[in-house]
Amino acid sequence: MSHVTMEATTMLPILKKKLAFLSGGKDRRSGLILTIPLSSDQTSMEELSVTLDYLLSIPSVKCKARGFTVIVDGRKSQWNIVKTVVLMLQNVIPAEVSLVCVVKPDEFWDKKVTHFCFWKEKDRLGFEVILVSANKLTRYIEPCQLTDDFGGSLDYDHNDWLNKRLVFEKFTKESTSLLDELSIINDSDKSSSMDKEKSADSALLPSFDPETVLQTGHELLSELQQRRFNGSEGGGGQGGPAWRPMEEELLAQPQVMKLLDSLREQYTRYQELCRQRNKRSQLDEIHTKVMQVVTWLQGPGSELLKTHQAIGDSIRAAQALQQKHEEIESQHSEWFAVYVELNQQIAALLNVGEEEEVVELKSLQQQLSDVCYRQAAQLENRQNVLQAAQGFHSTTQELSQQLDGLLGMLCADVAPADGASIQQNLKLLEEKLQSVEAGLTSLRQKGALLMEQMCSQPPWSLEETESPAGEQQDNVQHIQAVMEEMQLRKQRCEDMVDVRRLKMLQMVQLFKCEEDALQSVEWLGELLDALLKTHVRLGDDSQETMTMLDKHRKFVDVAQSTYDYGRQLLQATVVLCQSLRCTTRSSGDTLPRLNRIWKQFSVSGEERQQRLELTLNFHTAAEKVLQQECVEAELLDEVDSSGKTLLDRLTTPVIFPDGSEQYFGSPSDTATSAEGVRERLLLVEEQRLQLQEVGLHDDDDDDEVLNGQEARLDVIGEELSEKEDQEEEDEVEEGLEEEEAGPQDEELDTARQDC
């Protein structure tokens, strides 16, 4: 491996001046072309010498053996400087130079100063020197090997070349240093590989990142391979491929490849070394962490749970214990997270570990899992106990509130407004009692669940089979005491509910009796109102009147039953009030109202019956007169007298016991009934006239009687004509009233029968 003795970084300002450069072009002998572009400014021979030394250190020995063709561009310089440069080449690289081409300007130097002939000095210089114009340079070098400064087609970027040289040298320096360091590290670890207790801190770290150096080398090698040729690899010549800079001979592509191969080999060994060290370090670290987790869980963690076994005596106390348990769980969660991480690490190592390591790892894994699962079971059991305790205390609190509410309801005075309110209160009382019963059942279930949870606590360790029973026994006794207390309170409330239920049922009966008594008063009032307003017709003949008289008696029987029912209800209210030791608010005035309406109905019913009986007598006598051909005068007088009496009775009001008066129906109803009587009387009078005409004689007395009867008939006829107009006006009203009277009677009869 060839080593670069000079570095571009130490002479970077000089190299940037481009005092000389290797363009990558070759002469016809495949020798490299070295170009020295002289400028119009004074050129430092020392800097030029340094530049040439650096450039000539780059090619390989084989490449140098083919010789260099040096192009000295003197077009912008003076002759004495050109001469000095050529002579300097003799001292710098005499053996490597095969030809020096001095490019002269278009206007040649003065002959006085060019009398020195280089060709005569060839033996002394050691190389041939020719003066040539730029356009004649292609006689010695192919155009494709010349840069555009000399009319060639070869591309050359000095800055790009310099940057690549810097990258190459940086890579060479870093890779060489890194190889030495990795070799030392690998060899030192191999000599001490049997020492298992070797500290991880003794591992040496390389000065450079191997990944970065390898990446730089690969990028550099890729760049070199891409820029090596513009065409296929081969010789130059006319029409041949154009050679590019940074090719194999210039940048030592094989050297880069060799460095990369060596570096990859050492780095692979180093990675394996690090992997082994990391594995040993991981095993030690895992063992340490496992013991930390096991020690804490079996020590402080278990003590935390053992010292917190209470269940509290209220929901607030249980919630405080739950909060404390959550803090304990939070502490355990941190160690459980470590357990999960350790378990993952152990699982990963088991897949790649050796047999001895696998046995150790499985032992650690089993020990860690046993302790963690046992502690997790304790945490879960404690959480279940606390949840059951909260449910038990919550149910106890709700049941206590329900019992307090029920007791408050039982201790309050019962003063409902009506029977519906009592029924509602009674329903509410029953619902509360059922709710208490359901609450007590739920309390028993949750108490049994809580005791079951406490008794099913797992052991703390493999050696311990039973949990401490002292505090658990206290918890069980507390639960049983609470359930017994709630059972006693519930029993006392049930006894009070039975008493209150009986009282409320009696009050319901009381209000029902009062309501029904008021209803009987209303029914009786409705019967009275119907009697006075709708029971007006007297019948057009004896048969109809007899039917109406029978209906009236039944109507009176319904009213009597209603009155008797109301009296019985009022008597029942008196008995209930005495039993409840209270006074009713409505029965005090209900009895007087009932008696008053009944007396009014009795008077009205008696009057109605008497009128119907008078009507029946009138129609019976009238029909008898009208049906016989020969009628006695006394019978006619009797019909006439009963008709007048009936007419007088129709105009007489009903006088109630309190002195008030009330007529049957409206005046039109009365007029209609009277009109029927008058028509019947008119027929009887006509019958009287007919009888008198049969026995007519010439006596004056008979004439006077006849005249009196005719005058009487005239009066009756006038009355009938006066009533015709009235009948036409009231015809519609009478029809409607008759239609309404019939259904009302039927409805009242139905209501009374239901009563």
PDB file of N, CA and C in Angstrom, residues 251-316:
ATOM      1  N   LEU A 251      -5.715   8.957  -8.774  1.00  0.00           N
ATOM      2  CA  LEU A 251      -6.339   8.952  -7.446  1.00  0.00           C
ATOM      3  C   LEU A 251      -6.301   7.595  -6.774  1.00  0.00           C
ATOM      4  N   ALA A 252      -5.604   6.691  -7.300  1.00  0.00           N
ATOM      5  CA  ALA A 252      -5.360   5.405  -6.645  1.00  0.00           C
ATOM      6  C   ALA A 252      -6.649   4.702  -6.270  1.00  0.00           C
ATOM      7  N   GLN A 253      -7.467   4.433  -7.287  1.00  0.00           N
ATOM      8  CA  GLN A 253      -8.715   3.721  -7.038  1.00  0.00           C
ATOM      9  C   GLN A 253      -8.489   2.364  -6.378  1.00  0.00           C
ATOM     10  N   PRO A 254      -7.506   1.604  -6.785  1.00  0.00           N
ATOM     11  CA  PRO A 254      -7.253   0.333  -6.078  1.00  0.00           C
ATOM     12  C   PRO A 254      -6.907   0.551  -4.616  1.00  0.00           C
ATOM     13  N   GLN A 255      -6.228   1.657  -4.334  1.00  0.00           N
ATOM     14  CA  GLN A 255      -5.886   1.938  -2.941  1.00  0.00           C
ATOM     15  C   GLN A 255      -7.143   2.162  -2.111  1.00  0.00           C
ATOM     16  N   VAL A 256      -8.106   2.906  -2.685  1.00  0.00           N
ATOM     17  CA  VAL A 256      -9.368   3.138  -1.978  1.00  0.00           C
ATOM     18  C   VAL A 256     -10.100   1.817  -1.755  1.00  0.00           C
ATOM     19  N   MET A 257     -10.117   0.979  -2.763  1.00  0.00           N
ATOM     20  CA  MET A 257     -10.811  -0.301  -2.633  1.00  0.00           C
ATOM     21  C   MET A 257     -10.147  -1.184  -1.589  1.00  0.00           C
ATOM     22  N   LYS A 258      -8.810  -1.163  -1.572  1.00  0.00           N
ATOM     23  CA  LYS A 258      -8.097  -1.977  -0.594  1.00  0.00           C
ATOM     24  C   LYS A 258      -8.334  -1.486   0.819  1.00  0.00           C
ATOM     25  N   LEU A 259      -8.340  -0.165   0.975  1.00  0.00           N
ATOM     26  CA  LEU A 259      -8.625   0.404   2.293  1.00  0.00           C
ATOM     27  C   LEU A 259     -10.041   0.043   2.753  1.00  0.00           C
ATOM     28  N   LEU A 260     -10.988   0.114   1.825  1.00  0.00           N
ATOM     29  CA  LEU A 260     -12.372  -0.223   2.179  1.00  0.00           C
ATOM     30  C   LEU A 260     -12.497  -1.682   2.589  1.00  0.00           C
ATOM     31  N   ASP A 261     -11.820  -2.568   1.855  1.00  0.00           N
ATOM     32  CA  ASP A 261     -11.893  -3.994   2.202  1.00  0.00           C
ATOM     33  C   ASP A 261     -11.308  -4.248   3.583  1.00  0.00           C
ATOM     34  N   SER A 262     -10.158  -3.663   3.846  1.00  0.00           N
ATOM     35  CA  SER A 262      -9.533  -3.853   5.157  1.00  0.00           C
ATOM     36  C   SER A 262     -10.384  -3.258   6.269  1.00  0.00           C
ATOM     37  N   LEU A 263     -10.920  -2.091   5.962  1.00  0.00           N
ATOM     38  CA  LEU A 263     -11.737  -1.420   6.976  1.00  0.00           C
ATOM     39  C   LEU A 263     -12.997  -2.225   7.275  1.00  0.00           C
ATOM     40  N   ARG A 264     -13.628  -2.772   6.237  1.00  0.00           N
ATOM     41  CA  ARG A 264     -14.826  -3.579   6.476  1.00  0.00           C
ATOM     42  C   ARG A 264     -14.502  -4.824   7.299  1.00  0.00           C
ATOM     43  N   GLU A 265     -13.349  -5.433   7.021  1.00  0.00           N
ATOM     44  CA  GLU A 265     -12.963  -6.628   7.770  1.00  0.00           C
ATOM     45  C   GLU A 265     -12.761  -6.311   9.248  1.00  0.00           C
ATOM     46  N   GLN A 266     -11.992  -5.252   9.515  1.00  0.00           N
ATOM     47  CA  GLN A 266     -11.735  -4.892  10.907  1.00  0.00           C
ATOM     48  C   GLN A 266     -13.014  -4.409  11.605  1.00  0.00           C
ATOM     49  N   TYR A 267     -13.834  -3.703  10.862  1.00  0.00           N
ATOM     50  CA  TYR A 267     -15.072  -3.177  11.455  1.00  0.00           C
ATOM     51  C   TYR A 267     -16.039  -4.315  11.781  1.00  0.00           C
ATOM     52  N   THR A 268     -16.062  -5.348  10.930  1.00  0.00           N
ATOM     53  CA  THR A 268     -16.907  -6.514  11.216  1.00  0.00           C
ATOM     54  C   THR A 268     -16.459  -7.202  12.496  1.00  0.00           C
ATOM     55  N   ARG A 269     -15.137  -7.349  12.628  1.00  0.00           N
ATOM     56  CA  ARG A 269     -14.612  -7.927  13.869  1.00  0.00           C
ATOM     57  C   ARG A 269     -14.946  -7.048  15.070  1.00  0.00           C
ATOM     58  N   TYR A 270     -14.834  -5.769  14.855  1.00  0.00           N
ATOM     59  CA  TYR A 270     -15.130  -4.823  15.948  1.00  0.00           C
ATOM     60  C   TYR A 270     -16.616  -4.887  16.339  1.00  0.00           C
ATOM     61  N   GLN A 271     -17.477  -4.998  15.344  1.00  0.00           N
ATOM     62  CA  GLN A 271     -18.912  -5.106  15.635  1.00  0.00           C
ATOM     63  C   GLN A 271     -19.229  -6.374  16.422  1.00  0.00           C
ATOM     64  N   GLU A 272     -18.606  -7.478  16.029  1.00  0.00           N
ATOM     65  CA  GLU A 272     -18.814  -8.718  16.761  1.00  0.00           C
ATOM     66  C   GLU A 272     -18.311  -8.595  18.193  1.00  0.00           C
ATOM     67  N   LEU A 273     -17.154  -7.929  18.315  1.00  0.00           N
ATOM     68  CA  LEU A 273     -16.613  -7.694  19.654  1.00  0.00           C
ATOM     69  C   LEU A 273     -17.582  -6.864  20.492  1.00  0.00           C
ATOM     70  N   CYS A 274     -18.091  -5.791  19.887  1.00  0.00           N
ATOM     71  CA  CYS A 274     -19.052  -4.939  20.612  1.00  0.00           C
ATOM     72  C   CYS A 274     -20.324  -5.705  20.942  1.00  0.00           C
ATOM     73  N   ARG A 275     -20.758  -6.555  19.998  1.00  0.00           N
ATOM     74  CA  ARG A 275     -21.974  -7.324  20.258  1.00  0.00           C
ATOM     75  C   ARG A 275     -21.790  -8.260  21.447  1.00  0.00           C
ATOM     76  N   GLN A 276     -20.625  -8.932  21.503  1.00  0.00           N
ATOM     77  CA  GLN A 276     -20.361  -9.822  22.625  1.00  0.00           C
ATOM     78  C   GLN A 276     -20.301  -9.046  23.933  1.00  0.00           C
ATOM     79  N   ARG A 277     -19.620  -7.899  23.870  1.00  0.00           N
ATOM     80  CA  ARG A 277     -19.526  -7.087  25.087  1.00  0.00           C
ATOM     81  C   ARG A 277     -20.909  -6.576  25.501  1.00  0.00           C
ATOM     82  N   ASN A 278     -21.688  -6.157  24.511  1.00  0.00           N
ATOM     83  CA  ASN A 278     -23.036  -5.666  24.831  1.00  0.00           C
ATOM     84  C   ASN A 278     -23.899  -6.778  25.404  1.00  0.00           C
ATOM     85  N   LYS A 279     -23.731  -7.988  24.850  1.00  0.00           N
ATOM     86  CA  LYS A 279     -24.511  -9.105  25.371  1.00  0.00           C
ATOM     87  C   LYS A 279     -24.155  -9.382  26.822  1.00  0.00           C
ATOM     88  N   ARG A 280     -22.836  -9.388  27.106  1.00  0.00           N
ATOM     89  CA  ARG A 280     -22.435  -9.601  28.496  1.00  0.00           C
ATOM     90  C   ARG A 280     -22.935  -8.470  29.391  1.00  0.00           C
ATOM     91  N   SER A 281     -22.840  -7.254  28.863  1.00  0.00           N
ATOM     92  CA  SER A 281     -23.327  -6.111  29.642  1.00  0.00           C
ATOM     93  C   SER A 281     -24.838  -6.184  29.855  1.00  0.00           C
ATOM     94  N   GLN A 282     -25.570  -6.616  28.818  1.00  0.00           N
ATOM     95  CA  GLN A 282     -27.023  -6.744  28.947  1.00  0.00           C
ATOM     96  C   GLN A 282     -27.397  -7.806  29.972  1.00  0.00           C
ATOM     97  N   LEU A 283     -26.664  -8.931  29.949  1.00  0.00           N
ATOM     98  CA  LEU A 283     -26.957  -9.977  30.921  1.00  0.00           C
ATOM     99  C   LEU A 283     -26.761  -9.473  32.350  1.00  0.00           C
ATOM    100  N   ASP A 284     -25.633  -8.779  32.568  1.00  0.00           N
ATOM    101  CA  ASP A 284     -25.379  -8.242  33.908  1.00  0.00           C
ATOM    102  C   ASP A 284     -26.437  -7.216  34.290  1.00  0.00           C
ATOM    103  N   GLU A 285     -26.794  -6.361  33.337  1.00  0.00           N
ATOM    104  CA  GLU A 285     -27.782  -5.320  33.626  1.00  0.00           C
ATOM    105  C   GLU A 285     -29.162  -5.936  33.881  1.00  0.00           C
ATOM    106  N   ILE A 286     -29.513  -6.958  33.085  1.00  0.00           N
ATOM    107  CA  ILE A 286     -30.810  -7.615  33.283  1.00  0.00           C
ATOM    108  C   ILE A 286     -30.861  -8.295  34.641  1.00  0.00           C
ATOM    109  N   HIS A 287     -29.791  -8.964  34.998  1.00  0.00           N
ATOM    110  CA  HIS A 287     -29.765  -9.632  36.297  1.00  0.00           C
ATOM    111  C   HIS A 287     -29.930  -8.625  37.429  1.00  0.00           C
ATOM    112  N   THR A 288     -29.237  -7.495  37.317  1.00  0.00           N
ATOM    113  CA  THR A 288     -29.339  -6.448  38.349  1.00  0.00           C
ATOM    114  C   THR A 288     -30.763  -5.911  38.446  1.00  0.00           C
ATOM    115  N   LYS A 289     -31.372  -5.614  37.283  1.00  0.00           N
ATOM    116  CA  LYS A 289     -32.723  -5.052  37.289  1.00  0.00           C
ATOM    117  C   LYS A 289     -33.747  -6.065  37.787  1.00  0.00           C
ATOM    118  N   VAL A 290     -33.566  -7.334  37.405  1.00  0.00           N
ATOM    119  CA  VAL A 290     -34.495  -8.359  37.874  1.00  0.00           C
ATOM    120  C   VAL A 290     -34.473  -8.439  39.394  1.00  0.00           C
ATOM    121  N   MET A 291     -33.285  -8.420  39.964  1.00  0.00           N
ATOM    122  CA  MET A 291     -33.177  -8.507  41.416  1.00  0.00           C
ATOM    123  C   MET A 291     -33.757  -7.256  42.076  1.00  0.00           C
ATOM    124  N   GLN A 292     -33.616  -6.097  41.425  1.00  0.00           N
ATOM    125  CA  GLN A 292     -34.224  -4.877  41.969  1.00  0.00           C
ATOM    126  C   GLN A 292     -35.745  -4.993  42.008  1.00  0.00           C
ATOM    127  N   VAL A 293     -36.328  -5.488  40.907  1.00  0.00           N
ATOM    128  CA  VAL A 293     -37.788  -5.629  40.848  1.00  0.00           C
ATOM    129  C   VAL A 293     -38.273  -6.641  41.881  1.00  0.00           C
ATOM    130  N   VAL A 294     -37.613  -7.791  41.935  1.00  0.00           N
ATOM    131  CA  VAL A 294     -38.030  -8.842  42.869  1.00  0.00           C
ATOM    132  C   VAL A 294     -37.903  -8.353  44.303  1.00  0.00           C
ATOM    133  N   THR A 295     -36.793  -7.682  44.619  1.00  0.00           N
ATOM    134  CA  THR A 295     -36.565  -7.204  45.995  1.00  0.00           C
ATOM    135  C   THR A 295     -37.631  -6.202  46.405  1.00  0.00           C
ATOM    136  N   TRP A 296     -37.984  -5.286  45.498  1.00  0.00           N
ATOM    137  CA  TRP A 296     -38.979  -4.262  45.881  1.00  0.00           C
ATOM    138  C   TRP A 296     -40.367  -4.883  46.029  1.00  0.00           C
ATOM    139  N   LEU A 297     -40.746  -5.755  45.074  1.00  0.00           N
ATOM    140  CA  LEU A 297     -42.089  -6.334  45.128  1.00  0.00           C
ATOM    141  C   LEU A 297     -42.273  -7.220  46.356  1.00  0.00           C
ATOM    142  N   GLN A 298     -41.242  -7.993  46.710  1.00  0.00           N
ATOM    143  CA  GLN A 298     -41.365  -8.876  47.872  1.00  0.00           C
ATOM    144  C   GLN A 298     -41.151  -8.132  49.186  1.00  0.00           C
ATOM    145  N   GLY A 299     -40.546  -6.955  49.098  1.00  0.00           N
ATOM    146  CA  GLY A 299     -40.287  -6.193  50.311  1.00  0.00           C
ATOM    147  C   GLY A 299     -41.264  -5.050  50.506  1.00  0.00           C
ATOM    148  N   PRO A 300     -40.879  -3.820  50.112  1.00  0.00           N
ATOM    149  CA  PRO A 300     -41.750  -2.643  50.324  1.00  0.00           C
ATOM    150  C   PRO A 300     -43.119  -2.782  49.678  1.00  0.00           C
ATOM    151  N   GLY A 301     -43.181  -3.393  48.478  1.00  0.00           N
ATOM    152  CA  GLY A 301     -44.480  -3.522  47.806  1.00  0.00           C
ATOM    153  C   GLY A 301     -45.448  -4.379  48.591  1.00  0.00           C
ATOM    154  N   SER A 302     -44.979  -5.528  49.061  1.00  0.00           N
ATOM    155  CA  SER A 302     -45.859  -6.404  49.840  1.00  0.00           C
ATOM    156  C   SER A 302     -46.248  -5.771  51.164  1.00  0.00           C
ATOM    157  N   GLU A 303     -45.317  -5.064  51.803  1.00  0.00           N
ATOM    158  CA  GLU A 303     -45.631  -4.408  53.076  1.00  0.00           C
ATOM    159  C   GLU A 303     -46.699  -3.335  52.898  1.00  0.00           C
ATOM    160  N   LEU A 304     -46.639  -2.618  51.787  1.00  0.00           N
ATOM    161  CA  LEU A 304     -47.668  -1.602  51.524  1.00  0.00           C
ATOM    162  C   LEU A 304     -49.062  -2.239  51.480  1.00  0.00           C
ATOM    163  N   LEU A 305     -49.179  -3.374  50.809  1.00  0.00           N
ATOM    164  CA  LEU A 305     -50.489  -4.023  50.699  1.00  0.00           C
ATOM    165  C   LEU A 305     -50.913  -4.659  52.021  1.00  0.00           C
ATOM    166  N   LYS A 306     -49.963  -5.232  52.755  1.00  0.00           N
ATOM    167  CA  LYS A 306     -50.315  -5.887  54.013  1.00  0.00           C
ATOM    168  C   LYS A 306     -50.807  -4.891  55.049  1.00  0.00           C
ATOM    169  N   THR A 307     -50.285  -3.670  55.005  1.00  0.00           N
ATOM    170  CA  THR A 307     -50.679  -2.658  55.990  1.00  0.00           C
ATOM    171  C   THR A 307     -51.944  -1.920  55.587  1.00  0.00           C
ATOM    172  N   HIS A 308     -52.517  -2.235  54.445  1.00  0.00           N
ATOM    173  CA  HIS A 308     -53.754  -1.578  53.993  1.00  0.00           C
ATOM    174  C   HIS A 308     -54.768  -2.663  53.637  1.00  0.00           C
ATOM    175  N   GLN A 309     -55.416  -3.217  54.680  1.00  0.00           N
ATOM    176  CA  GLN A 309     -56.409  -4.262  54.498  1.00  0.00           C
ATOM    177  C   GLN A 309     -57.808  -3.837  54.958  1.00  0.00           C
ATOM    178  N   ALA A 310     -57.939  -2.606  55.474  1.00  0.00           N
ATOM    179  CA  ALA A 310     -59.241  -2.144  55.973  1.00  0.00           C
ATOM    180  C   ALA A 310     -60.205  -1.913  54.818  1.00  0.00           C
ATOM    181  N   ILE A 311     -61.506  -1.921  55.159  1.00  0.00           N
ATOM    182  CA  ILE A 311     -62.540  -1.654  54.143  1.00  0.00           C
ATOM    183  C   ILE A 311     -63.310  -0.396  54.465  1.00  0.00           C
ATOM    184  N   GLY A 312     -63.031   0.260  55.630  1.00  0.00           N
ATOM    185  CA  GLY A 312     -63.735   1.490  55.977  1.00  0.00           C
ATOM    186  C   GLY A 312     -65.116   1.221  56.540  1.00  0.00           C
ATOM    187  N   ASP A 313     -65.674   2.269  57.158  1.00  0.00           N
ATOM    188  CA  ASP A 313     -67.012   2.144  57.738  1.00  0.00           C
ATOM    189  C   ASP A 313     -68.033   3.037  57.056  1.00  0.00           C
ATOM    190  N   SER A 314     -67.626   3.669  55.945  1.00  0.00           N
ATOM    191  CA  SER A 314     -68.550   4.541  55.198  1.00  0.00           C
ATOM    192  C   SER A 314     -68.045   4.647  53.770  1.00  0.00           C
ATOM    193  N   ILE A 315     -68.881   5.228  52.926  1.00  0.00           N
ATOM    194  CA  ILE A 315     -68.497   5.379  51.528  1.00  0.00           C
ATOM    195  C   ILE A 315     -67.321   6.329  51.403  1.00  0.00           C
ATOM    196  N   ARG A 316     -67.281   7.372  52.241  1.00  0.00           N
ATOM    197  CA  ARG A 316     -66.166   8.318  52.180  1.00  0.00           C
ATOM    198  C   ARG A 316     -64.867   7.642  52.595  1.00  0.00           C
TER     199      ARG A 316
END
